[in-house]
Coordinates of C-alpha atoms in Angstrom, one line a residue:
Chain A
M1 CA 107.4 78.4 114.4
E2 CA 104.8 79.3 117.0
R3 CA 106.1 82.9 117.2
F4 CA 106.0 83.3 113.4
I5 CA 102.4 82.0 113.2
A6 CA 101.3 84.1 116.2
G7 CA 103.0 87.2 114.7
L8 CA 101.1 86.8 111.4
Q9 CA 97.8 85.9 113.0
A10 CA 98.1 89.0 115.1
L11 CA 98.1 90.9 111.8
G12 CA 94.9 89.2 110.7
F13 CA 96.5 86.7 108.2
A14 CA 95.4 83.0 108.1
V15 CA 98.4 80.8 108.7
E16 CA 98.8 77.1 109.0
R17 CA 101.7 74.8 109.9
R18 CA 102.8 72.2 107.3
G19 CA 105.6 70.2 108.8
A20 CA 108.6 72.4 109.3
L21 CA 107.1 75.1 107.1
A22 CA 104.2 77.6 107.5
V23 CA 101.8 78.7 104.9
A24 CA 100.1 82.1 105.1
I25 CA 97.4 83.6 103.0
L26 CA 98.5 87.1 102.3
D27 CA 96.5 89.9 100.6
V28 CA 98.5 91.2 97.7
G29 CA 96.5 94.4 97.0
P30 CA 95.8 96.2 93.7
G31 CA 98.2 95.5 90.9
G32 CA 99.1 92.0 92.2
I33 CA 98.5 88.7 90.6
A34 CA 95.5 88.0 92.8
A35 CA 93.6 89.5 95.7
S36 CA 95.1 86.9 98.0
Q37 CA 97.9 84.4 97.7
A38 CA 99.2 81.4 99.6
V39 CA 102.9 81.8 100.6
G40 CA 105.1 79.3 102.4
A41 CA 108.0 80.1 104.7
D42 CA 110.7 78.3 106.7
P43 CA 110.6 80.2 110.1
P44 CA 113.6 79.2 112.2
D45 CA 113.3 78.2 115.9
D46 CA 114.8 81.5 116.9
F47 CA 112.4 83.7 114.9
P48 CA 112.1 86.7 115.2
N49 CA 115.9 87.1 115.8
V50 CA 116.4 85.3 112.5
A51 CA 114.3 85.7 109.3
P52 CA 112.9 82.9 107.1
H53 CA 115.0 82.3 104.0
W54 CA 112.8 80.8 101.3
I55 CA 109.6 82.1 99.7
H56 CA 107.4 79.1 98.6
L57 CA 104.6 79.6 96.1
P58 CA 102.1 77.1 94.7
G59 CA 102.1 76.0 91.0
G60 CA 101.0 78.7 88.6
V61 CA 102.8 81.5 90.3
R62 CA 106.5 82.5 89.8
L63 CA 108.7 85.1 91.1
A64 CA 110.6 87.2 88.6
G65 CA 114.3 86.5 88.0
D66 CA 114.9 82.8 88.2
P67 CA 112.9 79.6 87.9
G68 CA 113.2 78.7 91.6
N69 CA 113.8 75.3 93.2
E70 CA 111.6 72.3 94.2
S71 CA 109.7 73.0 97.3
E72 CA 109.3 70.7 100.3
L73 CA 105.6 71.6 100.1
G74 CA 105.2 69.3 97.1
D75 CA 102.3 69.3 94.6
G76 CA 103.8 71.8 92.2
W77 CA 105.0 74.2 94.8
R78 CA 108.3 75.9 94.1
K79 CA 110.6 78.0 96.3
W80 CA 112.8 81.0 95.7
S81 CA 115.8 82.2 97.7
R82 CA 114.7 85.6 98.8
P83 CA 116.4 86.5 102.1
H84 CA 115.0 89.7 103.8
P85 CA 117.3 92.5 102.7
S86 CA 117.3 94.5 106.0
W87 CA 116.1 92.2 108.8
K88 CA 115.8 93.8 112.2
G89 CA 113.8 91.2 114.2
G90 CA 112.1 92.6 117.2
T91 CA 108.4 93.1 117.8
E92 CA 107.5 94.0 114.3
A93 CA 109.2 91.0 112.7
G94 CA 105.9 89.4 111.5
R95 CA 104.9 92.6 109.8
A96 CA 108.4 92.9 108.2
W97 CA 108.2 89.4 106.8
A98 CA 104.7 89.9 105.4
A99 CA 105.7 93.2 103.8
H100 CA 108.7 91.5 102.2
A101 CA 106.6 88.6 100.9
R102 CA 103.9 91.0 99.6
S103 CA 106.5 93.2 97.8
L104 CA 107.8 90.1 96.1
L105 CA 104.3 89.0 95.1
L106 CA 103.7 92.4 93.4
G107 CA 106.4 91.4 90.9
A108 CA 105.2 87.8 90.6
E109 CA 103.8 86.3 87.3
R110 CA 101.2 83.8 86.4
H111 CA 102.8 80.7 84.9
D112 CA 101.2 77.8 83.2
P113 CA 103.1 74.6 84.1
Chain B
M1 CA 125.6 90.9 136.4
T2 CA 125.5 94.1 134.3
G3 CA 127.1 97.3 135.5
G4 CA 123.6 98.8 135.9
T5 CA 122.5 96.0 138.2
A6 CA 125.7 96.3 140.2
A7 CA 125.4 100.1 140.5
V8 CA 121.9 99.8 142.0
L9 CA 123.0 97.1 144.5
E10 CA 126.2 98.9 145.4
R11 CA 124.4 102.2 146.1
H12 CA 122.1 100.4 148.4
L13 CA 124.6 98.0 150.2
L14 CA 127.4 100.5 150.7
R15 CA 125.9 102.9 153.3
A16 CA 127.3 106.2 154.3
D17 CA 127.2 105.1 158.0
R18 CA 129.4 102.1 157.1
Q19 CA 127.0 99.5 158.5
E20 CA 126.2 96.3 156.7
D21 CA 123.1 96.1 154.7
L22 CA 121.3 93.4 152.6
A23 CA 119.0 93.0 149.7
F24 CA 117.4 90.3 147.5
A25 CA 117.5 90.1 143.7
L26 CA 116.6 87.6 141.0
W27 CA 119.0 85.3 139.2
R28 CA 118.7 83.1 136.1
P29 CA 120.9 80.2 135.1
S30 CA 123.2 80.2 132.0
T31 CA 124.3 76.6 131.6
G32 CA 127.4 75.7 129.7
H33 CA 129.3 72.4 129.1
A34 CA 131.2 72.5 132.4
R35 CA 130.1 75.7 134.1
M36 CA 126.8 77.2 135.3
T37 CA 126.6 81.0 135.6
A38 CA 124.0 82.7 137.8
L39 CA 123.0 85.9 136.0
V40 CA 122.0 88.4 138.8
Q41 CA 119.3 90.9 137.8
E42 CA 116.3 92.9 139.0
P43 CA 117.3 94.0 142.5
L44 CA 114.4 93.9 144.9
L45 CA 115.5 96.5 147.4
P46 CA 114.0 96.4 150.9
L47 CA 111.1 98.6 151.9
A48 CA 111.2 100.4 155.3
D49 CA 110.2 97.4 157.5
D50 CA 111.7 94.6 155.4
R51 CA 115.1 94.6 157.2
H52 CA 116.9 95.9 160.3
V53 CA 120.3 97.5 160.3
H54 CA 122.2 97.1 163.6
G55 CA 125.9 97.0 162.6
N56 CA 125.1 94.0 160.6
A57 CA 121.7 93.4 159.0
S58 CA 118.7 91.0 159.3
Y59 CA 115.6 90.5 157.2
E60 CA 111.9 89.9 158.0
P61 CA 110.6 86.6 156.6
A62 CA 107.9 88.4 154.6
Y63 CA 110.7 90.1 152.6
L64 CA 112.2 86.8 151.7
L65 CA 108.8 85.4 150.9
R66 CA 108.0 88.3 148.6
A67 CA 111.3 87.9 146.8
A68 CA 110.8 84.1 146.4
Q69 CA 107.3 84.6 145.1
Q70 CA 108.4 87.2 142.5
A71 CA 111.3 84.9 141.4
A72 CA 108.9 81.9 141.1
A73 CA 106.5 84.0 139.0
Q74 CA 109.3 84.8 136.6
G75 CA 111.0 81.4 136.5
A76 CA 114.0 82.8 138.3
G77 CA 116.0 82.0 141.5
V78 CA 116.6 84.2 144.6
A79 CA 119.9 86.0 145.2
F80 CA 120.6 87.1 148.7
L81 CA 123.2 89.9 148.9
H82 CA 124.9 91.6 151.8
S83 CA 127.8 93.9 152.4
H84 CA 131.1 93.9 154.3
P85 CA 131.9 97.6 154.4
G86 CA 135.4 97.2 155.7
G87 CA 136.3 94.2 153.5
S88 CA 138.4 93.9 150.4
G89 CA 138.8 91.1 147.9
W90 CA 137.0 87.7 148.0
Q91 CA 135.0 87.4 151.3
G92 CA 134.5 84.4 153.5
M93 CA 131.4 83.9 155.6
S94 CA 131.0 84.6 159.3
G95 CA 128.8 82.3 161.4
P96 CA 125.8 84.7 161.3
D97 CA 126.2 85.0 157.5
E98 CA 126.0 81.3 157.2
V99 CA 122.9 81.0 159.4
A100 CA 121.1 83.8 157.5
E101 CA 121.7 82.3 154.1
A102 CA 121.1 78.7 155.2
R103 CA 117.8 79.9 156.7
A104 CA 116.7 81.4 153.4
A105 CA 118.0 78.6 151.2
N106 CA 115.2 76.0 151.8
L107 CA 112.4 78.4 151.2
A108 CA 114.0 79.9 148.1
R109 CA 114.5 76.5 146.6
E110 CA 111.1 75.2 147.5
L111 CA 109.3 78.1 145.9
T112 CA 111.5 78.6 142.8
G113 CA 113.0 75.2 142.2
L114 CA 116.4 76.9 142.0
P115 CA 119.1 77.1 144.7
L116 CA 119.7 80.2 146.7
L117 CA 122.6 82.3 145.4
G118 CA 124.5 84.2 148.1
L119 CA 126.7 87.2 147.4
T120 CA 128.9 89.5 149.5
L121 CA 130.1 92.9 148.5
A122 CA 133.4 94.1 149.9
G123 CA 133.2 97.9 150.6
L124 CA 136.8 98.8 150.1
D125 CA 137.3 97.6 146.6
R126 CA 133.8 96.7 145.5
A127 CA 134.8 93.1 145.0
W128 CA 131.9 90.6 144.9
S129 CA 132.1 87.0 146.2
A130 CA 129.5 84.3 145.7
R131 CA 128.3 80.8 146.6
I132 CA 125.3 78.8 145.7
W133 CA 123.4 76.6 148.1
D134 CA 123.0 73.7 145.9
R135 CA 123.9 70.8 148.1
S136 CA 121.2 69.4 150.3
T137 CA 120.2 66.3 152.2
G138 CA 116.6 66.6 153.4
R139 CA 116.3 69.9 155.1
S140 CA 120.1 70.3 155.5
V141 CA 121.7 72.6 152.9
D142 CA 125.2 73.4 152.1
R143 CA 127.0 75.7 149.7
S144 CA 129.4 75.4 146.8
W145 CA 131.7 78.4 146.3
C146 CA 131.7 80.1 143.0
A147 CA 135.0 80.6 141.1
N148 CA 134.5 84.2 140.1
V149 CA 132.0 87.1 139.9
R150 CA 131.8 89.2 136.8
V151 CA 130.3 92.6 136.4
L152 CA 130.0 93.8 132.8
G153 CA 129.8 97.6 133.0
D154 CA 132.0 100.1 131.2
G155 CA 134.7 97.4 131.4
L156 CA 134.6 93.9 132.8
R157 CA 135.2 93.9 136.6
L158 CA 136.2 90.4 137.9
S159 CA 136.7 89.1 141.4
F160 CA 138.2 85.7 142.0
N161 CA 137.9 83.0 144.6
G162 CA 141.5 82.7 145.6
T163 CA 141.0 79.1 146.8
L164 CA 139.5 77.8 143.5
L165 CA 141.4 80.1 141.2
P166 CA 144.6 81.2 143.1
A167 CA 146.6 84.1 141.6
P168 CA 149.5 82.6 139.7
P169 CA 152.9 84.1 140.5
V170 CA 154.3 86.3 137.7
D171 CA 156.6 84.1 135.7
E172 CA 160.0 85.5 134.6
R173 CA 158.8 85.4 131.0
Q174 CA 155.9 87.8 131.9
V175 CA 158.0 90.5 133.8
R176 CA 157.8 93.1 131.0
T177 CA 154.1 92.5 130.5
A178 CA 153.3 92.8 134.2
H179 CA 155.5 95.9 134.3
A180 CA 152.9 97.6 132.1
W181 CA 150.0 97.2 134.4
G182 CA 151.2 95.7 137.7
E183 CA 151.1 92.2 139.2
R184 CA 147.5 92.6 140.5
T185 CA 146.1 93.3 137.0
Q186 CA 148.3 90.6 135.6
A187 CA 146.7 88.2 138.1
V188 CA 143.3 89.2 136.8
I189 CA 144.3 88.7 133.2
A190 CA 145.9 85.3 134.0
R191 CA 142.7 84.0 135.6
T192 CA 140.2 85.3 133.0
S193 CA 139.1 82.5 130.8
V194 CA 139.1 83.4 127.2
L195 CA 137.6 81.6 124.2
V196 CA 138.7 82.3 120.6
V197 CA 136.0 81.4 118.1
G198 CA 137.6 80.8 114.7
A199 CA 141.3 79.9 114.2
G200 CA 141.8 81.7 110.9
S201 CA 144.4 84.4 110.3
V202 CA 142.9 86.7 113.0
G203 CA 142.0 84.0 115.6
M204 CA 145.3 82.3 115.4
A205 CA 147.1 85.6 116.1
V206 CA 144.8 86.4 118.9
A207 CA 145.2 82.9 120.5
E208 CA 149.0 83.2 120.3
T209 CA 149.0 86.7 121.8
L210 CA 146.7 85.7 124.7
A211 CA 149.1 82.8 125.5
R212 CA 152.1 85.1 125.4
T213 CA 150.2 87.7 127.6
G214 CA 149.8 85.1 130.3
V215 CA 146.2 84.0 130.0
R216 CA 146.1 80.6 131.6
R217 CA 142.9 79.1 130.3
I218 CA 142.3 79.6 126.6
G219 CA 139.8 77.8 124.4
V220 CA 139.8 77.7 120.6
L221 CA 136.9 76.3 118.6
D222 CA 137.2 75.8 114.8
F223 CA 136.0 72.9 112.7
D224 CA 137.9 73.7 109.6
T225 CA 141.0 72.1 108.0
I226 CA 144.3 73.7 107.0
E227 CA 144.7 74.2 103.3
D228 CA 147.4 75.5 101.1
V229 CA 145.4 78.7 100.4
N230 CA 145.6 79.5 104.1
L231 CA 149.3 79.5 104.3
D232 CA 149.8 83.1 103.1
R233 CA 148.4 84.4 106.4
L234 CA 147.8 81.6 108.9
R235 CA 150.3 81.9 111.8
G236 CA 151.7 78.6 113.0
A237 CA 150.5 76.6 110.0
T238 CA 153.0 74.8 107.7
R239 CA 152.8 73.1 104.4
L240 CA 153.1 69.8 106.2
D241 CA 149.9 70.6 108.2
A242 CA 148.1 71.2 104.9
R243 CA 149.4 68.0 103.5
L244 CA 148.5 66.0 106.6
R245 CA 145.0 67.8 106.6
R246 CA 145.4 69.0 110.1
S247 CA 142.6 70.8 111.8
K248 CA 143.0 74.5 112.5
A249 CA 142.2 73.7 116.2
F250 CA 145.2 71.3 116.3
V251 CA 147.6 73.9 114.9
A252 CA 146.2 76.5 117.4
K253 CA 146.9 74.2 120.3
R254 CA 150.5 73.7 119.1
L255 CA 150.9 77.4 118.6
M256 CA 149.6 78.3 122.0
A257 CA 151.7 75.6 123.7
G258 CA 154.9 77.1 122.2
A259 CA 153.9 80.7 123.1
S260 CA 152.4 80.3 126.6
T261 CA 154.2 82.1 129.4
V262 CA 152.4 80.4 132.3
K263 CA 153.6 77.3 134.1
T264 CA 150.4 75.3 133.9
P265 CA 148.5 76.4 130.8
V266 CA 145.0 75.1 130.1
H267 CA 144.4 75.1 126.4
E268 CA 141.1 73.6 125.4
V269 CA 140.6 73.2 121.7
G270 CA 137.6 71.7 119.9
E271 CA 137.0 70.8 116.2
L272 CA 133.5 72.1 116.6
S273 CA 131.4 75.0 115.2
I274 CA 129.8 77.1 117.9
C275 CA 126.6 76.8 115.8
E276 CA 126.4 73.1 116.8
P277 CA 124.7 72.4 120.1
E278 CA 127.9 70.9 121.6
G279 CA 130.0 73.9 120.5
F280 CA 127.3 76.3 121.7
E281 CA 127.4 74.8 125.2
R282 CA 131.2 75.3 125.3
I283 CA 131.1 79.0 124.6
L284 CA 129.1 79.5 127.8
D285 CA 132.1 78.2 129.9
Y286 CA 134.3 81.4 129.3
D287 CA 134.5 84.9 130.7
V288 CA 135.4 86.7 127.5
I289 CA 134.9 85.6 123.9
F290 CA 136.8 86.7 120.8
S291 CA 134.8 86.5 117.6
C292 CA 137.2 85.7 114.8
V293 CA 134.6 84.5 112.3
D294 CA 133.1 86.1 109.3
R295 CA 130.0 84.1 108.6
P296 CA 126.5 85.3 109.7
W297 CA 125.4 82.2 111.7
P298 CA 128.3 82.1 114.2
R299 CA 128.1 85.9 114.6
H300 CA 124.4 85.6 115.3
V301 CA 125.2 82.9 117.9
L302 CA 127.8 85.2 119.6
N303 CA 125.5 88.2 119.4
T304 CA 122.9 86.1 121.2
V305 CA 125.2 85.1 124.2
A306 CA 126.7 88.6 124.4
Y307 CA 123.3 89.8 125.6
A308 CA 121.4 86.8 126.9
D309 CA 124.4 85.4 128.8
L310 CA 126.2 88.6 129.6
I311 CA 129.5 87.3 128.1
P312 CA 131.4 90.2 126.4
V313 CA 132.2 89.3 122.8
I314 CA 135.1 91.1 121.1
D315 CA 134.4 91.1 117.4
G316 CA 136.1 92.5 114.4
G317 CA 136.5 92.1 110.7
V318 CA 138.0 93.6 107.6
R319 CA 136.5 94.6 104.2
A320 CA 138.7 95.6 101.2
F321 CA 137.4 97.3 98.1
R322 CA 139.0 97.4 94.7
N323 CA 138.9 99.9 91.9
S324 CA 137.7 98.9 88.5
D325 CA 141.4 98.4 87.5
G326 CA 141.7 95.8 90.2
N327 CA 143.9 97.8 92.5
L328 CA 143.0 98.3 96.1
R329 CA 140.7 101.3 96.7
N330 CA 140.5 101.1 100.5
A331 CA 140.3 98.7 103.3
Y332 CA 138.5 99.1 106.6
W333 CA 138.9 97.1 109.8
R334 CA 136.5 97.3 112.7
S335 CA 136.5 96.2 116.3
T336 CA 134.0 96.4 119.0
V337 CA 132.8 94.7 122.2
A338 CA 129.2 93.4 122.1
G339 CA 127.2 93.2 125.3
P340 CA 124.6 95.2 127.3
T341 CA 124.8 99.0 126.9
R342 CA 126.8 98.5 123.7
P343 CA 125.5 98.3 120.2
C344 CA 124.9 94.7 119.0
L345 CA 126.6 93.1 116.1
A346 CA 123.4 93.0 114.0
C347 CA 122.6 96.7 114.5
L348 CA 126.3 97.5 113.8
R349 CA 125.8 95.5 110.5
Q350 CA 128.7 93.2 111.3
Y351 CA 126.5 90.5 109.8
D352 CA 123.3 90.4 107.9
P353 CA 120.6 88.7 110.0
G354 CA 118.7 87.9 106.8
L355 CA 121.6 85.5 105.8
V356 CA 121.7 83.5 109.0
Q357 CA 119.0 81.0 107.8
V358 CA 120.6 81.0 104.4
E359 CA 123.8 79.7 106.0
R360 CA 121.9 77.2 108.2
D361 CA 120.3 75.5 105.2
G362 CA 123.7 75.1 103.5
S363 CA 123.2 77.6 100.7
L364 CA 126.3 79.6 101.6
D365 CA 128.4 76.5 101.1
D366 CA 126.8 75.9 97.7
P367 CA 129.0 77.5 95.0
S368 CA 126.1 77.9 92.6
Y369 CA 124.2 79.8 95.2
I370 CA 127.1 82.1 95.9
A371 CA 127.6 82.7 92.2
G372 CA 124.1 84.1 92.1
L373 CA 124.6 86.6 94.8
P374 CA 125.3 90.3 94.0
A375 CA 129.0 91.1 93.4
D376 CA 129.1 93.3 96.5
S377 CA 127.6 90.8 98.9
P378 CA 129.8 90.1 101.9
A379 CA 129.2 86.4 101.4
R380 CA 131.2 86.7 98.1
S381 CA 134.2 88.5 99.5
R382 CA 137.4 86.5 99.2
E383 CA 140.0 89.1 100.3
N384 CA 142.2 88.0 103.2
V385 CA 145.6 89.5 103.6
A386 CA 148.1 88.8 106.4
A387 CA 148.8 92.5 106.8
F388 CA 145.2 93.2 107.4
S389 CA 144.5 90.2 109.6
I390 CA 147.3 91.2 112.0
S391 CA 145.8 94.7 112.2
V392 CA 142.4 93.3 113.1
A393 CA 144.0 91.0 115.7
A394 CA 145.7 94.0 117.2
A395 CA 142.5 96.0 117.3
L396 CA 140.8 93.1 119.0
M397 CA 143.6 92.8 121.6
Q398 CA 143.4 96.5 122.3
Q399 CA 139.6 96.1 122.9
F400 CA 140.5 93.2 125.3
V401 CA 143.1 95.3 127.2
S402 CA 140.7 98.2 127.6
L403 CA 137.9 95.8 128.7
I404 CA 140.0 94.1 131.4
V405 CA 142.7 96.5 132.4
Q406 CA 140.6 99.7 132.0
P407 CA 143.5 102.2 131.7
S408 CA 142.8 105.3 133.8
G409 CA 139.5 103.7 134.7
I410 CA 138.2 103.8 131.1
G411 CA 136.8 100.6 129.7
D412 CA 136.4 99.5 126.1
P413 CA 136.0 102.4 123.7
G414 CA 132.9 101.2 121.7
P415 CA 132.9 100.4 118.0
L416 CA 136.0 101.6 116.1
R417 CA 136.7 101.7 112.4
F418 CA 140.1 102.2 110.8
S419 CA 140.4 103.4 107.2
L420 CA 143.6 102.3 105.6
R421 CA 143.6 104.8 102.8
D422 CA 143.4 107.8 105.2
H423 CA 145.0 106.1 108.2
V424 CA 142.2 107.5 110.4
L425 CA 140.6 105.7 113.3
E426 CA 136.9 106.6 113.8
H427 CA 134.5 106.0 116.7
E428 CA 131.3 104.7 115.2
A429 CA 128.2 106.3 116.7
T430 CA 125.8 103.4 116.0
V431 CA 123.1 102.6 118.6
C432 CA 120.7 99.7 118.6
A433 CA 117.2 100.0 117.3
D434 CA 114.6 100.7 120.1
D435 CA 113.2 97.2 119.8
C436 CA 116.5 95.4 119.2
A437 CA 115.8 91.8 120.2
Y438 CA 119.3 91.2 121.5
Q439 CA 119.2 94.1 123.9
A440 CA 115.8 93.0 125.1
S441 CA 117.1 89.5 125.9
A442 CA 119.8 90.8 128.3
G443 CA 120.2 88.3 131.2
W444 CA 117.8 85.7 129.8
G445 CA 120.4 82.9 130.1
D446 CA 118.9 79.5 129.3
R447 CA 115.6 81.2 128.4
R448 CA 117.2 82.7 125.3
L449 CA 116.0 81.6 121.8
N450 CA 118.2 78.7 120.8
P451 CA 120.5 79.8 118.0
S452 CA 122.2 76.4 117.5
G453 CA 121.4 73.5 115.2
R454 CA 122.9 70.9 112.9
H455 CA 125.9 72.2 111.0
E456 CA 126.5 70.0 108.0
A457 CA 129.7 71.8 106.9
A458 CA 131.3 71.1 110.2
E459 CA 130.3 67.4 110.1
A460 CA 131.7 67.1 106.6
A461 CA 135.0 68.7 107.5
R462 CA 135.5 66.3 110.5
R463 CA 134.5 63.3 108.4
A464 CA 137.0 64.3 105.6
R465 CA 139.8 64.5 108.2
R466 CA 138.9 61.2 109.7
D467 CA 138.5 59.3 106.5
V468 CA 142.0 59.8 105.1
S469 CA 144.4 57.3 103.6
I470 CA 146.6 55.1 105.7
T471 CA 149.6 57.0 104.3
L472 CA 148.3 60.3 105.8
R473 CA 147.5 58.6 109.1
V474 CA 151.1 57.2 109.4
G475 CA 152.3 60.7 108.4
R476 CA 150.3 62.3 111.2
L477 CA 151.6 59.7 113.7
F478 CA 155.2 60.3 112.7
D479 CA 154.7 64.1 112.9
D480 CA 153.1 63.7 116.3
S481 CA 156.1 61.7 117.5
L482 CA 158.5 64.4 116.3
Q483 CA 156.6 67.1 118.0
T484 CA 156.4 65.2 121.3
L485 CA 160.2 64.7 121.1
A486 CA 160.7 68.4 120.4
R487 CA 158.6 69.4 123.4
A488 CA 160.4 67.0 125.6
M489 CA 163.8 68.4 124.5
E490 CA 162.5 72.0 125.2
R491 CA 161.3 71.0 128.7
S492 CA 164.7 69.4 129.3
R493 CA 166.5 72.5 128.1
R494 CA 164.5 74.7 130.4
R495 CA 165.2 72.5 133.4

């Protein structure tokens, strides 16, 4: 968890720990649903060798493809199974996860619960 | 130690003038269930005035102090190495050797918190011997001899303490095997401890072959239960085993007992996943590991120890592809040895590191999750054919023979891939990424990132075997009695 948080903070993202999960504020960029977006992750103890599995998003935002599952973050958050497709770990692991999450957010949709 | 570390030390310690020499290095612990391994690394070769060579060799206290301070700064211990240029095989200690090491032992422990490791290099055959100064009363220190020293270079070079691990005589059942590579190599094979992870169709064949080859100490870890669907390829398993819901580990032990060609075999089986903390500890107790698993989490665990703990992992697997008409298009099987200077299992794409956490949270055991995966995902593959499994097992055993026997001085060949359609064996040219985390962790030992955790599927499998009906329990007892009787009759027949 500490390595995940430190890796994202080193890239300039705000990250906070919430129990066994971490929530980062990622900038989505032009064409996305918002300028910045909170995204939750489940970094394992042996990050960066192993990638987080789930992408957690707050109520009102959905990833394309499936309705997702209930999230441990509560309060309308939902989570989607989106394992990184080509995880390599190493020193650039934080950047790789952020790029993966941001690419998913580009295809996300606003959703009124 | 790695072959690279050994080469640096051997170049320094084996002098052209055939005098003894010495050096310090760092070591890190790798702590298993019943064994601690000292991983020797970072040789600190002496500067001009650090030591004196006069037939034998002596060191200046400042050299030891510098080594101990460097070790302490890195959370490592101090290794003290010297040579016996005219020696061969496992070396004892002379009086001056003992005095020199005992003198260093207290300072090394006080500064690093770890006991001094002493090693001797025999010049005639480059055999290493080792002891650890871990027994102390006040300022008085004493050593415990190590059982073996392992150097993982192009192959695995082992030297054994003949007192703790005496070379077993070649049994009459092993004569043809020993004839292939000589009794000396057979004695190395017999004393190499080998763990088979996964007792499926490949692992069961490997375990049986190891037992027949004369490996004395073999471990098998598998948490799974025999089912009818396994019987088309699972060597040693019977319909009765499936009915009695026997564990695969149980069947592996029975199979090895029947196949072993040594007089006093040590077969250690466990109904554990290596992903569980207890299973993980056990894998650190062996010299060589066979990876006969196909899931990402256990492969990640084995990839971790291959580098962090310098235990060579022999891995393989099979993938079959069908045409749209359902017929077989091609099948490939691969084999490799993972460990320093070799490509890791993640970079070889033997598993998908992105799926390790998916398995950990139970998703890969959830049928609805699997159904949602792409059709070509390895997690959805169901093919498993006895004819392919035996080929994978053979490929793994060939890697083992090359690793240990090193025919013509050549160790394991690197990653290999066989194409069934073309009957072509290819050398794969994959190398690890520059920042591969596994390569970077070589020799970390207990400082590795912990890959183990709770494994609910293993817990559920053990629970299901335990909570069976009284009828099944009686059936198991009856079957156990019959097998005990059969073994007693076999022993009697041999006598």
